[in-house]
Tab-separated table of C-alpha atoms in Angstrom:
chain	number	residue	atom	x	y	z
F	1	MET	CA	37.605	108.251	42.446
F	2	ARG	CA	34.086	108.384	40.966
F	3	GLU	CA	35.459	107.590	37.541
F	4	ALA	CA	37.417	104.656	38.916
F	5	ALA	CA	34.312	103.327	40.697
F	6	LYS	CA	32.198	103.635	37.554
F	7	SER	CA	34.892	101.831	35.619
F	8	GLY	CA	34.938	98.967	38.139
F	9	VAL	CA	31.175	98.561	38.056
F	10	SER	CA	31.217	98.471	34.271
F	11	VAL	CA	33.837	95.739	34.318
F	12	VAL	CA	31.761	93.645	36.728
F	13	ILE	CA	28.596	94.079	34.665
F	14	SER	CA	30.455	93.169	31.491
F	15	ALA	CA	31.871	90.063	33.165
F	16	LEU	CA	28.419	88.997	34.315
F	17	ILE	CA	27.020	89.474	30.831
F	18	VAL	CA	29.849	87.488	29.276
F	19	THR	CA	29.427	84.753	31.890
F	20	GLY	CA	25.672	84.584	31.207
F	21	VAL	CA	26.282	84.338	27.499
F	22	LEU	CA	28.865	81.617	28.012
F	23	LEU	CA	26.528	79.680	30.317
F	24	THR	CA	23.728	79.980	27.748
F	25	ILE	CA	26.037	78.731	25.009
F	26	ILE	CA	27.305	75.863	27.156
F	27	SER	CA	23.760	74.949	28.217
F	28	THR	CA	22.645	75.014	24.610
F	29	LEU	CA	25.566	72.825	23.590
F	30	TRP	CA	24.889	70.413	26.403
F	31	ALA	CA	21.185	70.277	25.493
F	32	ALA	CA	22.037	69.747	21.848
F	33	GLN	CA	24.520	67.044	22.737
F	34	TYR	CA	21.986	65.349	25.032
F	35	ASN	CA	19.261	65.565	22.403
F	36	LEU	CA	21.661	64.169	19.813
F	37	HIS	CA	22.609	61.343	22.161
F	38	GLN	CA	18.953	60.666	22.977
F	39	ALA	CA	18.114	60.695	19.273
F	40	GLU	CA	20.872	58.167	18.705
F	41	VAL	CA	19.541	56.041	21.577
F	42	ASP	CA	15.976	56.258	20.237
F	43	SER	CA	17.228	55.404	16.764
F	44	LEU	CA	19.141	52.395	18.060
F	45	LYS	CA	16.098	51.337	20.074
F	46	ARG	CA	13.858	51.594	17.023
F	47	GLU	CA	16.357	49.612	14.964
F	48	ALA	CA	16.503	46.950	17.675
F	49	GLU	CA	12.707	46.788	17.825
F	50	ARG	CA	12.504	46.572	14.054
F	51	ALA	CA	15.096	43.784	14.132
F	52	MET	CA	12.918	41.882	16.577
F	53	GLU	CA	9.992	42.289	14.172
F	54	ALA	CA	11.950	40.301	11.582
F	55	ALA	CA	10.193	37.192	12.899
F	56	PHE	CA	6.888	38.601	11.583
F	57	GLN	CA	5.400	37.494	8.256
F	58	ILE	CA	2.302	38.530	6.348
F	59	PHE	CA	0.906	36.670	3.352
F	60	TRP	CA	-2.296	36.126	1.397
F	61	VAL	CA	-4.425	33.145	2.413
F	62	ASN	CA	-7.000	33.797	-0.321
F	63	THR	CA	-7.986	36.692	-2.582
F	64	THR	CA	-9.497	38.749	0.240
F	65	HIS	CA	-7.706	37.877	3.500
F	66	VAL	CA	-4.139	37.954	4.771
F	67	ARG	CA	-2.483	36.130	7.653
F	68	LEU	CA	-0.467	38.006	10.288
F	69	PHE	CA	2.084	35.471	11.547
F	70	ASN	CA	4.208	36.520	14.535
F	71	ASN	CA	6.998	34.013	15.100
F	72	HIS	CA	8.681	36.003	17.895
F	73	SER	CA	8.577	34.696	21.452
F	74	SER	CA	7.922	38.007	23.264
F	75	VAL	CA	7.338	40.969	20.902
F	76	ALA	CA	3.856	41.914	19.672
F	77	VAL	CA	3.528	43.478	16.215
F	78	THR	CA	1.007	46.124	15.150
F	79	ILE	CA	0.506	47.060	11.497
F	80	ARG	CA	-0.387	50.731	10.969
F	81	TYR	CA	-0.422	51.298	7.194
F	82	TRP	CA	-1.262	49.323	4.082
F	83	VAL	CA	0.423	50.423	0.847
F	84	SER	CA	-0.752	49.294	-2.596
F	85	SER	CA	1.287	50.207	-5.663
F	86	ASP	CA	0.932	49.797	-9.399
F	87	SER	CA	1.797	51.744	-12.544
F	88	GLY	CA	-0.679	54.429	-11.472
F	89	GLY	CA	1.187	55.206	-8.242
F	90	LEU	CA	0.795	54.541	-4.525
F	91	ASN	CA	-2.322	54.145	-2.430
F	92	VAL	CA	-1.707	54.432	1.314
F	93	ILE	CA	-4.478	53.171	3.604
F	94	GLY	CA	-4.324	53.894	7.322
F	95	PRO	CA	-3.844	54.259	10.134
F	96	LEU	CA	-5.344	50.785	10.524
F	97	ASN	CA	-7.390	49.612	13.507
F	98	PRO	CA	-4.909	48.191	16.071
F	99	GLY	CA	-7.560	45.800	17.343
F	100	ASP	CA	-7.633	44.069	13.968
F	101	TRP	CA	-4.018	44.520	12.924
F	102	SER	CA	-2.142	43.571	16.115
F	103	VAL	CA	-0.832	40.055	16.655
F	104	GLN	CA	0.619	38.712	19.880
F	105	PRO	CA	3.839	36.654	20.132
F	106	LYS	CA	3.747	33.053	18.904
F	107	THR	CA	0.292	33.498	17.383
F	108	TYR	CA	-1.317	34.358	14.069
F	109	LYS	CA	-4.609	35.777	12.860
F	110	ASP	CA	-6.403	36.143	9.536
F	111	VAL	CA	-7.828	39.579	8.707
F	112	LEU	CA	-9.602	41.174	5.776
F	113	ALA	CA	-7.012	42.921	3.609
F	114	ALA	CA	-7.221	46.707	3.620
F	115	ASP	CA	-7.239	46.650	-0.190
F	116	SER	CA	-9.158	43.644	-1.471
F	117	PRO	CA	-9.710	41.638	-3.541
F	118	ARG	CA	-6.104	40.941	-4.499
F	119	SER	CA	-5.117	42.241	-7.919
F	120	PRO	CA	-2.385	40.438	-9.898
F	121	GLY	CA	-1.092	43.765	-11.222
F	122	ARG	CA	-0.476	45.309	-7.806
F	123	LYS	CA	2.231	45.039	-5.187
F	124	TYR	CA	1.335	45.215	-1.526
F	125	THR	CA	3.382	46.221	1.517
F	126	VAL	CA	2.559	47.104	5.113
F	127	VAL	CA	4.287	49.333	7.661
F	128	SER	CA	4.410	48.507	11.369
F	129	GLU	CA	4.106	51.055	14.173
F	130	ARG	CA	7.879	50.694	14.650
F	131	GLY	CA	8.498	51.555	11.015
F	132	SER	CA	9.268	48.072	9.691
F	133	VAL	CA	8.173	47.417	6.111
F	134	PHE	CA	6.906	43.971	5.108
F	135	PHE	CA	6.020	42.664	1.655
F	136	VAL	CA	2.626	40.943	1.407
F	137	GLY	CA	3.290	37.854	-0.696
F	138	ASP	CA	2.084	34.343	-1.296
F	139	VAL	CA	1.777	31.658	1.345
F	140	PRO	CA	5.306	30.502	2.268
F	141	SER	CA	6.131	27.219	0.564
F	142	GLU	CA	6.036	24.590	3.291
F	143	PRO	CA	7.961	23.087	4.910
F	144	TRP	CA	10.793	25.462	4.134
F	145	SER	CA	9.515	28.583	5.887
F	146	LEU	CA	7.743	27.713	9.113
F	147	PHE	CA	7.885	25.321	11.993
F	148	ARG	CA	4.637	23.397	11.983
F	149	LEU	CA	2.800	20.371	13.291
F	150	ARG	CA	1.589	17.919	10.685
F	151	ASP	CA	-1.779	17.634	12.462
F	152	GLU	CA	-3.982	19.974	14.450
F	153	MET	CA	-6.061	17.059	15.751
F	154	ARG	CA	-5.383	13.363	16.174
F	155	LEU	CA	-7.845	10.615	17.044
F	156	VAL	CA	-6.536	7.676	19.083
F	157	ARG	CA	-8.032	4.968	21.246
F	158	PRO	CA	-7.106	3.936	24.789
F	159	GLY	CA	-3.994	1.775	24.603
F	160	PHE	CA	-2.565	3.589	21.558
F	161	SER	CA	1.198	3.045	21.315
F	162	SER	CA	3.552	4.695	18.823
F	163	GLY	CA	5.702	1.568	18.991
F	164	VAL	CA	2.877	-0.324	17.269
F	165	LYS	CA	0.806	2.315	15.467
F	166	GLY	CA	3.484	4.869	14.525
F	167	PRO	CA	3.968	8.499	15.639
F	168	LEU	CA	1.189	10.471	17.281
F	169	THR	CA	2.058	13.316	14.907
F	170	GLN	CA	5.126	14.911	13.328
F	171	LEU	CA	6.838	18.258	13.824
F	172	VAL	CA	8.545	19.920	10.855
F	173	LEU	CA	11.579	22.032	11.802
F	174	ALA	CA	12.683	24.068	8.812
F	175	THR	CA	14.963	26.969	8.077
F	176	GLY	CA	13.553	30.320	7.024
F	177	PRO	CA	14.027	34.090	7.325
F	178	ASP	CA	14.135	33.918	11.126
F	179	PHE	CA	16.036	30.652	11.556
F	180	THR	CA	19.041	29.664	9.447
F	181	GLY	CA	19.705	26.355	11.189
F	182	GLY	CA	21.211	24.947	14.361
F	183	PRO	CA	20.112	23.078	17.488
F	184	VAL	CA	16.426	23.119	18.414
F	185	THR	CA	15.191	22.047	21.833
F	186	ILE	CA	11.788	20.343	21.956
F	187	THR	CA	9.979	19.787	25.235
F	188	CYS	CA	6.582	18.470	26.238
F	189	VAL	CA	5.057	21.238	28.341
F	190	SER	CA	1.861	19.485	29.407
F	191	VAL	CA	-0.942	17.098	28.568
F	192	THR	CA	-4.285	18.227	29.932
F	193	PRO	CA	-6.705	17.601	31.556
F	194	LEU	CA	-5.524	15.461	34.447
F	195	PRO	CA	-4.792	12.657	35.031
F	196	ALA	CA	-3.025	12.817	31.659
F	197	SER	CA	0.554	14.119	31.672
F	198	CYS	CA	3.721	14.152	29.565
F	199	SER	CA	5.258	11.371	31.645
F	200	GLY	CA	1.997	9.445	31.942
F	201	TRP	CA	1.710	9.369	28.161
F	202	SER	CA	5.467	8.671	27.729
F	203	VAL	CA	5.827	11.570	25.288
F	204	SER	CA	9.197	11.464	23.503
F	205	PHE	CA	10.813	12.596	20.250
F	206	ASN	CA	12.626	10.856	17.419
F	207	PRO	CA	15.235	12.141	16.724
F	208	ALA	CA	15.759	13.044	20.368
F	209	SER	CA	15.906	16.666	21.529
F	210	PRO	CA	17.920	18.786	20.868
F	211	VAL	CA	17.535	18.333	17.120
F	212	THR	CA	20.127	19.876	14.805
F	213	VAL	CA	18.614	21.427	11.676
F	214	PRO	CA	21.161	21.885	8.843
F	215	PRO	CA	21.216	25.223	6.943
F	216	ASP	CA	18.709	25.462	4.085
F	217	SER	CA	17.078	22.223	5.129
F	218	ALA	CA	14.348	20.693	7.261
F	219	VAL	CA	14.053	17.897	9.804
F	220	VAL	CA	10.897	15.906	10.513
F	221	VAL	CA	10.588	14.911	14.167
F	222	ASN	CA	8.261	12.074	15.168
F	223	ILE	CA	6.208	12.820	18.282
F	224	LEU	CA	5.847	9.510	20.093
F	225	ALA	CA	3.373	8.633	22.829
F	226	SER	CA	1.700	5.747	24.618
F	227	VAL	CA	-1.843	6.423	25.790
F	228	PRO	CA	-2.662	4.221	28.804
F	229	ALA	CA	-5.402	1.672	28.234
F	230	ALA	CA	-7.326	3.087	31.214
F	231	THR	CA	-7.497	6.598	29.730
F	232	PRO	CA	-11.112	7.876	29.745
F	233	THR	CA	-12.529	8.912	26.382
F	234	GLY	CA	-12.570	12.660	25.809
F	235	THR	CA	-10.530	15.529	24.379
F	236	TYR	CA	-6.970	16.165	25.551
F	237	PHE	CA	-4.420	18.838	24.677
F	238	LEU	CA	-0.718	18.122	24.165
F	239	ARG	CA	1.407	21.285	24.431
F	240	LEU	CA	4.907	21.280	22.914
F	241	ARG	CA	7.571	23.984	23.125
F	242	VAL	CA	10.216	24.514	20.455
F	243	ASP	CA	13.188	26.763	21.312
F	244	THR	CA	16.007	27.783	18.961
F	245	GLY	CA	17.738	30.005	21.497
F	246	GLY	CA	16.689	33.025	19.433
F	247	PHE	CA	12.953	32.543	19.567
F	248	ALA	CA	10.516	29.994	20.913
F	249	ARG	CA	7.128	28.715	19.791
F	250	GLU	CA	4.510	26.543	21.402
F	251	PHE	CA	2.293	24.100	19.525
F	252	LEU	CA	-0.991	22.611	20.668
F	253	LEU	CA	-2.175	19.221	19.434
F	254	ARG	CA	-5.785	18.283	20.156
F	255	VAL	CA	-5.894	14.573	20.943
F	256	VAL	CA	-9.359	13.019	20.828
F	257	VAL	CA	-9.436	9.727	22.714
F	258	GLY	CA	-12.383	7.723	21.388
F	259	ASP	CA	-13.347	4.091	21.289
F	260	PHE	CA	-15.679	1.616	19.631
F	261	SER	CA	-17.044	-1.874	20.113
F	262	PHE	CA	-18.780	-4.157	17.651
F	263	SER	CA	-21.014	-7.188	17.749
F	264	PHE	CA	-22.984	-9.417	15.401
F	265	THR	CA	-26.733	-9.687	15.087
F	266	PRO	CA	-27.765	-12.411	15.174
F	267	SER	CA	-24.754	-13.842	16.972
F	268	SER	CA	-25.639	-17.407	16.019
F	269	ILE	CA	-26.825	-18.760	12.662
F	270	SER	CA	-27.572	-22.140	11.100
F	271	LEU	CA	-26.797	-22.825	7.451
F	272	GLU	CA	-27.426	-25.753	5.179
F	273	GLN	CA	-24.446	-26.836	3.143
F	274	GLY	CA	-24.248	-24.781	-0.035
F	275	CYS	CA	-26.306	-21.917	1.434
F	276	ALA	CA	-25.459	-18.289	2.181
F	277	THR	CA	-26.898	-15.668	4.503
F	278	THR	CA	-26.253	-12.162	5.787
F	279	ILE	CA	-25.814	-11.043	9.379
F	280	GLY	CA	-25.280	-7.531	10.692
F	281	VAL	CA	-22.103	-6.028	12.115
F	282	VAL	CA	-23.125	-3.354	14.630
F	283	VAL	CA	-20.406	-0.816	15.479
F	284	SER	CA	-21.041	1.269	18.624
F	285	PRO	CA	-18.768	4.351	18.960
F	286	THR	CA	-17.894	6.531	21.966
F	287	ASN	CA	-16.475	9.963	21.073
F	288	TYR	CA	-15.298	8.333	17.879
F	289	GLN	CA	-15.104	9.134	14.163
F	290	SER	CA	-13.013	6.868	11.972
F	291	ASP	CA	-13.068	3.838	9.667
F	292	VAL	CA	-13.078	0.273	10.976
F	293	GLY	CA	-11.945	-2.652	8.847
F	294	PHE	CA	-12.909	-6.267	9.519
F	295	ARG	CA	-11.119	-9.562	8.946
F	296	VAL	CA	-11.628	-13.122	10.153
F	297	SER	CA	-9.046	-14.078	12.756
F	298	THR	CA	-9.843	-17.698	13.574
F	299	VAL	CA	-12.456	-20.377	12.929
F	300	SER	CA	-12.659	-23.005	15.647
F	301	PRO	CA	-12.602	-25.813	14.855
F	302	PRO	CA	-11.175	-24.969	11.387
F	303	ASP	CA	-13.533	-25.303	8.442
F	304	THR	CA	-12.336	-24.258	4.981
F	305	ARG	CA	-15.877	-24.543	3.553
F	306	ILE	CA	-17.008	-21.358	5.284
F	307	ASN	CA	-16.389	-18.152	3.322
F	308	TYR	CA	-16.948	-14.559	4.415
F	309	ALA	CA	-17.315	-11.035	3.113
F	310	ALA	CA	-18.096	-7.680	4.722
F	311	ALA	CA	-19.677	-4.746	2.910
F	312	PRO	CA	-18.766	-2.005	3.192
F	313	ASN	CA	-15.291	-2.838	4.445
F	314	PRO	CA	-13.954	-0.711	6.042
F	315	VAL	CA	-17.094	0.852	7.463
F	316	SER	CA	-17.177	4.599	8.138
F	317	VAL	CA	-18.252	5.356	11.731
F	318	ARG	CA	-19.222	8.946	12.584
F	319	ASP	CA	-20.346	9.289	16.220
F	320	ALA	CA	-23.388	7.082	15.653
F	321	VAL	CA	-24.178	3.391	15.768
F	322	THR	CA	-23.344	2.040	12.304
F	323	THR	CA	-24.291	-1.262	10.705
F	324	ALA	CA	-22.548	-3.189	7.941
F	325	ASP	CA	-23.414	-6.472	6.222
F	326	PHE	CA	-21.428	-9.629	6.865
F	327	TYR	CA	-21.956	-12.417	4.330
F	328	VAL	CA	-21.476	-16.065	5.267
F	329	HIS	CA	-21.423	-18.840	2.655
F	330	VAL	CA	-20.933	-22.571	3.284
F	331	ASN	CA	-19.633	-24.634	0.374
F	332	ALA	CA	-21.648	-27.756	-0.400
F	333	LYS	CA	-18.561	-29.977	-0.470
F	334	PRO	CA	-17.024	-31.666	1.358
F	335	THR	CA	-20.104	-32.724	3.260
F	336	GLY	CA	-20.349	-32.769	7.024
F	337	SER	CA	-22.036	-30.863	9.811
F	338	GLY	CA	-20.834	-29.158	12.980
F	339	THR	CA	-20.711	-25.945	14.993
F	340	ARG	CA	-17.994	-23.359	14.342
F	341	THR	CA	-17.016	-20.245	16.302
F	342	VAL	CA	-15.809	-17.429	14.039
F	343	VAL	CA	-13.647	-14.728	15.651
F	344	VAL	CA	-13.545	-11.437	13.731
F	345	VAL	CA	-11.033	-8.611	14.258
F	346	GLY	CA	-11.990	-4.940	13.956
F	347	ASP	CA	-9.009	-2.662	13.298
F	348	ASP	CA	-8.797	1.100	12.739
F	349	GLY	CA	-5.044	1.625	13.170
F	350	LEU	CA	-5.649	3.923	16.155
F	351	GLY	CA	-5.216	1.474	19.016
F	352	PRO	CA	-5.344	-2.208	19.948
F	353	VAL	CA	-7.581	-4.314	17.713
F	354	LYS	CA	-11.060	-5.265	18.878
F	355	THR	CA	-12.560	-8.741	18.549
F	356	SER	CA	-16.041	-10.187	18.457
F	357	SER	CA	-17.426	-13.556	17.439
F	358	PHE	CA	-20.459	-15.373	16.100
F	359	VAL	CA	-21.401	-19.031	15.825
F	360	VAL	CA	-22.129	-20.910	12.584
F	361	THR	CA	-23.903	-24.243	12.799
F	362	VAL	CA	-23.467	-26.174	9.555
F	363	LEU	CA	-26.454	-28.473	9.075
F	364	SER	CA	-26.317	-31.897	7.489
F	365	GLU	CA	-28.879	-30.957	4.829
F	366	LEU	CA	-27.973	-29.427	1.501
F	367	CYS	CA	-29.480	-26.212	0.140
F	368	ILE	CA	-32.355	-26.546	-2.286
F	369	THR	CA	-30.704	-26.508	-5.689
F	370	VAL	CA	-32.112	-26.610	-9.181
F	371	PRO	CA	-32.269	-30.234	-10.365
F	372	SER	CA	-31.205	-31.040	-13.889
F	373	GLY	CA	-34.028	-30.044	-16.213
F	374	GLY	CA	-35.958	-28.295	-13.409
F	375	GLN	CA	-36.958	-24.650	-13.059
F	376	GLY	CA	-34.576	-22.082	-11.634
F	377	PHE	CA	-31.450	-20.182	-12.680
F	378	VAL	CA	-27.707	-20.610	-12.915
F	379	VAL	CA	-24.991	-18.051	-12.142
F	380	ASN	CA	-21.837	-17.930	-14.225
F	381	VAL	CA	-18.784	-15.633	-14.266
F	382	LEU	CA	-17.335	-14.821	-17.671
F	383	THR	CA	-13.865	-14.110	-16.244
F	384	THR	CA	-12.425	-16.943	-14.187
F	385	ALA	CA	-9.102	-15.327	-13.206
F	386	VAL	CA	-8.169	-11.751	-12.296
F	387	THR	CA	-4.583	-10.490	-11.920
F	388	GLY	CA	-3.320	-7.105	-10.730
F	389	CYS	CA	-1.673	-4.984	-8.037
F	390	ARG	CA	-3.105	-3.985	-4.671
F	391	GLY	CA	-5.598	-1.168	-5.183
F	392	ASP	CA	-6.105	-1.859	-8.914
F	393	PRO	CA	-9.728	-1.583	-10.024
F	394	SER	CA	-11.163	-4.606	-11.782
F	395	SER	CA	-14.498	-6.079	-12.783
F	396	VAL	CA	-16.041	-9.416	-13.701
F	397	PRO	CA	-19.182	-9.881	-15.856
F	398	VAL	CA	-21.754	-12.101	-14.144
F	399	GLU	CA	-24.439	-13.921	-16.152
F	400	ILE	CA	-27.726	-15.150	-14.693
F	401	THR	CA	-29.534	-17.559	-17.000
F	402	SER	CA	-33.138	-18.760	-16.602
F	403	LEU	CA	-33.633	-22.535	-16.564
F	404	GLY	CA	-36.856	-24.349	-17.461
F	405	GLY	CA	-38.768	-21.112	-18.121
F	406	TRP	CA	-38.159	-19.751	-14.624
F	407	SER	CA	-38.519	-15.998	-13.976
F	408	GLY	CA	-37.926	-13.925	-10.882
F	409	THR	CA	-35.540	-11.628	-9.016
F	410	VAL	CA	-32.012	-12.772	-8.140
F	411	THR	CA	-29.999	-11.016	-5.422
F	412	LEU	CA	-26.228	-11.176	-5.845
F	413	THR	CA	-23.748	-11.475	-2.986
F	414	PHE	CA	-20.240	-12.912	-2.753
F	415	SER	CA	-17.852	-14.655	-0.403
F	416	GLU	CA	-14.045	-14.701	-0.171
F	417	SER	CA	-11.464	-17.297	0.759
F	418	PRO	CA	-9.135	-17.762	2.612
F	419	ASN	CA	-10.141	-14.475	4.324
F	420	ILE	CA	-12.385	-11.464	3.806
F	421	ASN	CA	-9.737	-9.151	2.387
F	422	VAL	CA	-9.208	-10.613	-1.078
F	423	ILE	CA	-11.047	-7.637	-2.618
F	424	ARG	CA	-12.665	-4.397	-1.413
F	425	SER	CA	-15.061	-1.627	-2.573
F	426	GLU	CA	-17.340	-4.247	-4.102
F	427	THR	CA	-20.477	-3.406	-6.085
F	428	PHE	CA	-22.849	-5.285	-8.395
F	429	SER	CA	-24.577	-3.292	-11.114
F	430	PRO	CA	-27.451	-3.941	-11.338
F	431	ASN	CA	-28.407	-5.727	-8.137
F	432	PRO	CA	-30.863	-7.380	-7.749
F	433	VAL	CA	-31.280	-8.710	-11.307
F	434	THR	CA	-34.713	-9.322	-12.811
F	435	VAL	CA	-34.595	-12.564	-14.821
F	436	THR	CA	-37.161	-13.201	-17.522
F	437	ALA	CA	-38.313	-16.664	-18.555
F	438	GLY	CA	-35.731	-18.208	-20.861
F	439	GLY	CA	-33.529	-15.098	-20.704
F	440	THR	CA	-29.891	-14.412	-19.842
F	441	HIS	CA	-29.041	-11.233	-17.956
F	442	THR	CA	-25.716	-9.634	-17.003
F	443	SER	CA	-24.544	-7.764	-13.918
F	444	THR	CA	-21.067	-6.220	-13.566
F	445	PHE	CA	-19.168	-7.061	-10.390
F	446	SER	CA	-16.676	-4.206	-9.722
F	447	PHE	CA	-14.009	-4.205	-6.996
F	448	GLU	CA	-10.436	-3.331	-6.029
F	449	ILE	CA	-7.765	-6.011	-5.698
F	450	GLN	CA	-6.358	-6.444	-2.187
F	451	ASN	CA	-4.821	-9.926	-1.818
F	452	GLY	CA	-4.727	-13.279	-3.499
F	453	GLY	CA	-7.534	-15.801	-3.069
F	454	THR	CA	-10.845	-16.921	-4.469
F	455	VAL	CA	-14.156	-15.111	-4.723
F	456	THR	CA	-17.503	-16.851	-5.119
F	457	VAL	CA	-20.366	-14.908	-6.692
F	458	ILE	CA	-23.656	-16.113	-5.210
F	459	GLY	CA	-27.133	-15.620	-6.631
F	460	GLN	CA	-30.152	-16.310	-4.446
F	461	SER	CA	-33.887	-16.116	-4.969
F	462	GLY	CA	-35.916	-17.555	-2.121
F	463	PRO	CA	-34.794	-21.156	-1.624
F	464	LEU	CA	-32.940	-21.224	-4.954
F	465	ILE	CA	-29.206	-20.592	-4.927
F	466	SER	CA	-26.412	-20.775	-7.463
F	467	GLY	CA	-22.781	-19.685	-7.371
F	468	LYS	CA	-19.594	-19.519	-9.370
F	469	THR	CA	-15.995	-18.962	-8.236
F	470	PHE	CA	-13.120	-17.015	-9.803
F	471	THR	CA	-9.541	-16.502	-8.631
F	472	VAL	CA	-7.706	-13.281	-7.747
F	473	ALA	CA	-3.906	-13.099	-8.003
F	474	ARG	CA	-2.077	-10.060	-6.586
F	475	ILE	CA	1.296	-9.671	-8.321
F	476	CYS	CA	2.487	-6.401	-6.733
């Protein structure tokens, strides 16, 4: 009996031991299987995260700095290591400071390269915290790599309309590593501050959204808008959203709404027939920096004897009151007096044109001229006809000859007909001209051809005046 009992106990103990061993083995297998599964899950997760980092780019912006460009809509990227390689081997720098080397979605930043300045003999790569490896190369050749706005800032005036002045800006939609083509949805998110809005500014797109971008290609989208005439001057922000379905980006265009006015001083002049004078064009800006060009719109009642020129034209206005010269010349023939109102247009291409006017009273008297055999000077142009294309540079030699032993200083100006845009960028060299008794002196009149017409070179010294006309023909 005792032997049988001992035998039974031994069997039970052996069974318990075997069971424990089996449970240990099974537990170990289960743990191993779970760890293997978890490792696979972690690996897949890392691969997915690295795939999302494919929208990231890094490239040199100069010899010392690189740009971190994150084109993903929701995933931030942190660079941990910088690797430089050449024939001598590898140089690993890191871990890098996350504060400097992290970039949020839909943003970019420029940072000092970990190994600078850039060496032509080296190759550079970086490694993200998720293990993605990126080559540090040259700036992507635009527009084939990135979506981008043509402008970061645009100046307009109240009343600006794309239907008259063209697009507010343009958006380039191009294929690249993260976008191989397809439909792109463009929306106006907001225009701030109030009361501006997307609808209030009539923001639209041409071609209309969604825009289909062909593979290996690019599409330029015109951003159209109409800024109400009552819009206060100031700085506004137009926010656009571009969505491919795979990633989205937002763009911010700074729109500066400025304005200007101009007037003439004096606003009324009297001229003898054959005389010339200069009045001032005063341009007063408000939150405004641009160039304003001037042209005569109407003369009422019409008078073809009156010629005009503005210098400089256009005039550069930079947030300060700016003055230009406006020359007025009345031909001596045909004779006759009267009062004329001259309306001048100021145009900068950024909004509706501005107008201002001045009054010219043509007197019945003639200018004091040099009588035959008397003392004075005569102006002559050695080239009587100029031909060329718009924008072509040209020049005309101008001779000033002393008459009757006269000597003095002659100031040269000019006038244009039928308008004030026959030529531009006009200079006399030298000016004024010192004339010696019995001498002949030359000044070079340089300019750019704009349109066809006539130009009169005018020399004046006190009451003495002399002029000579040449023609300008624009053939292209």
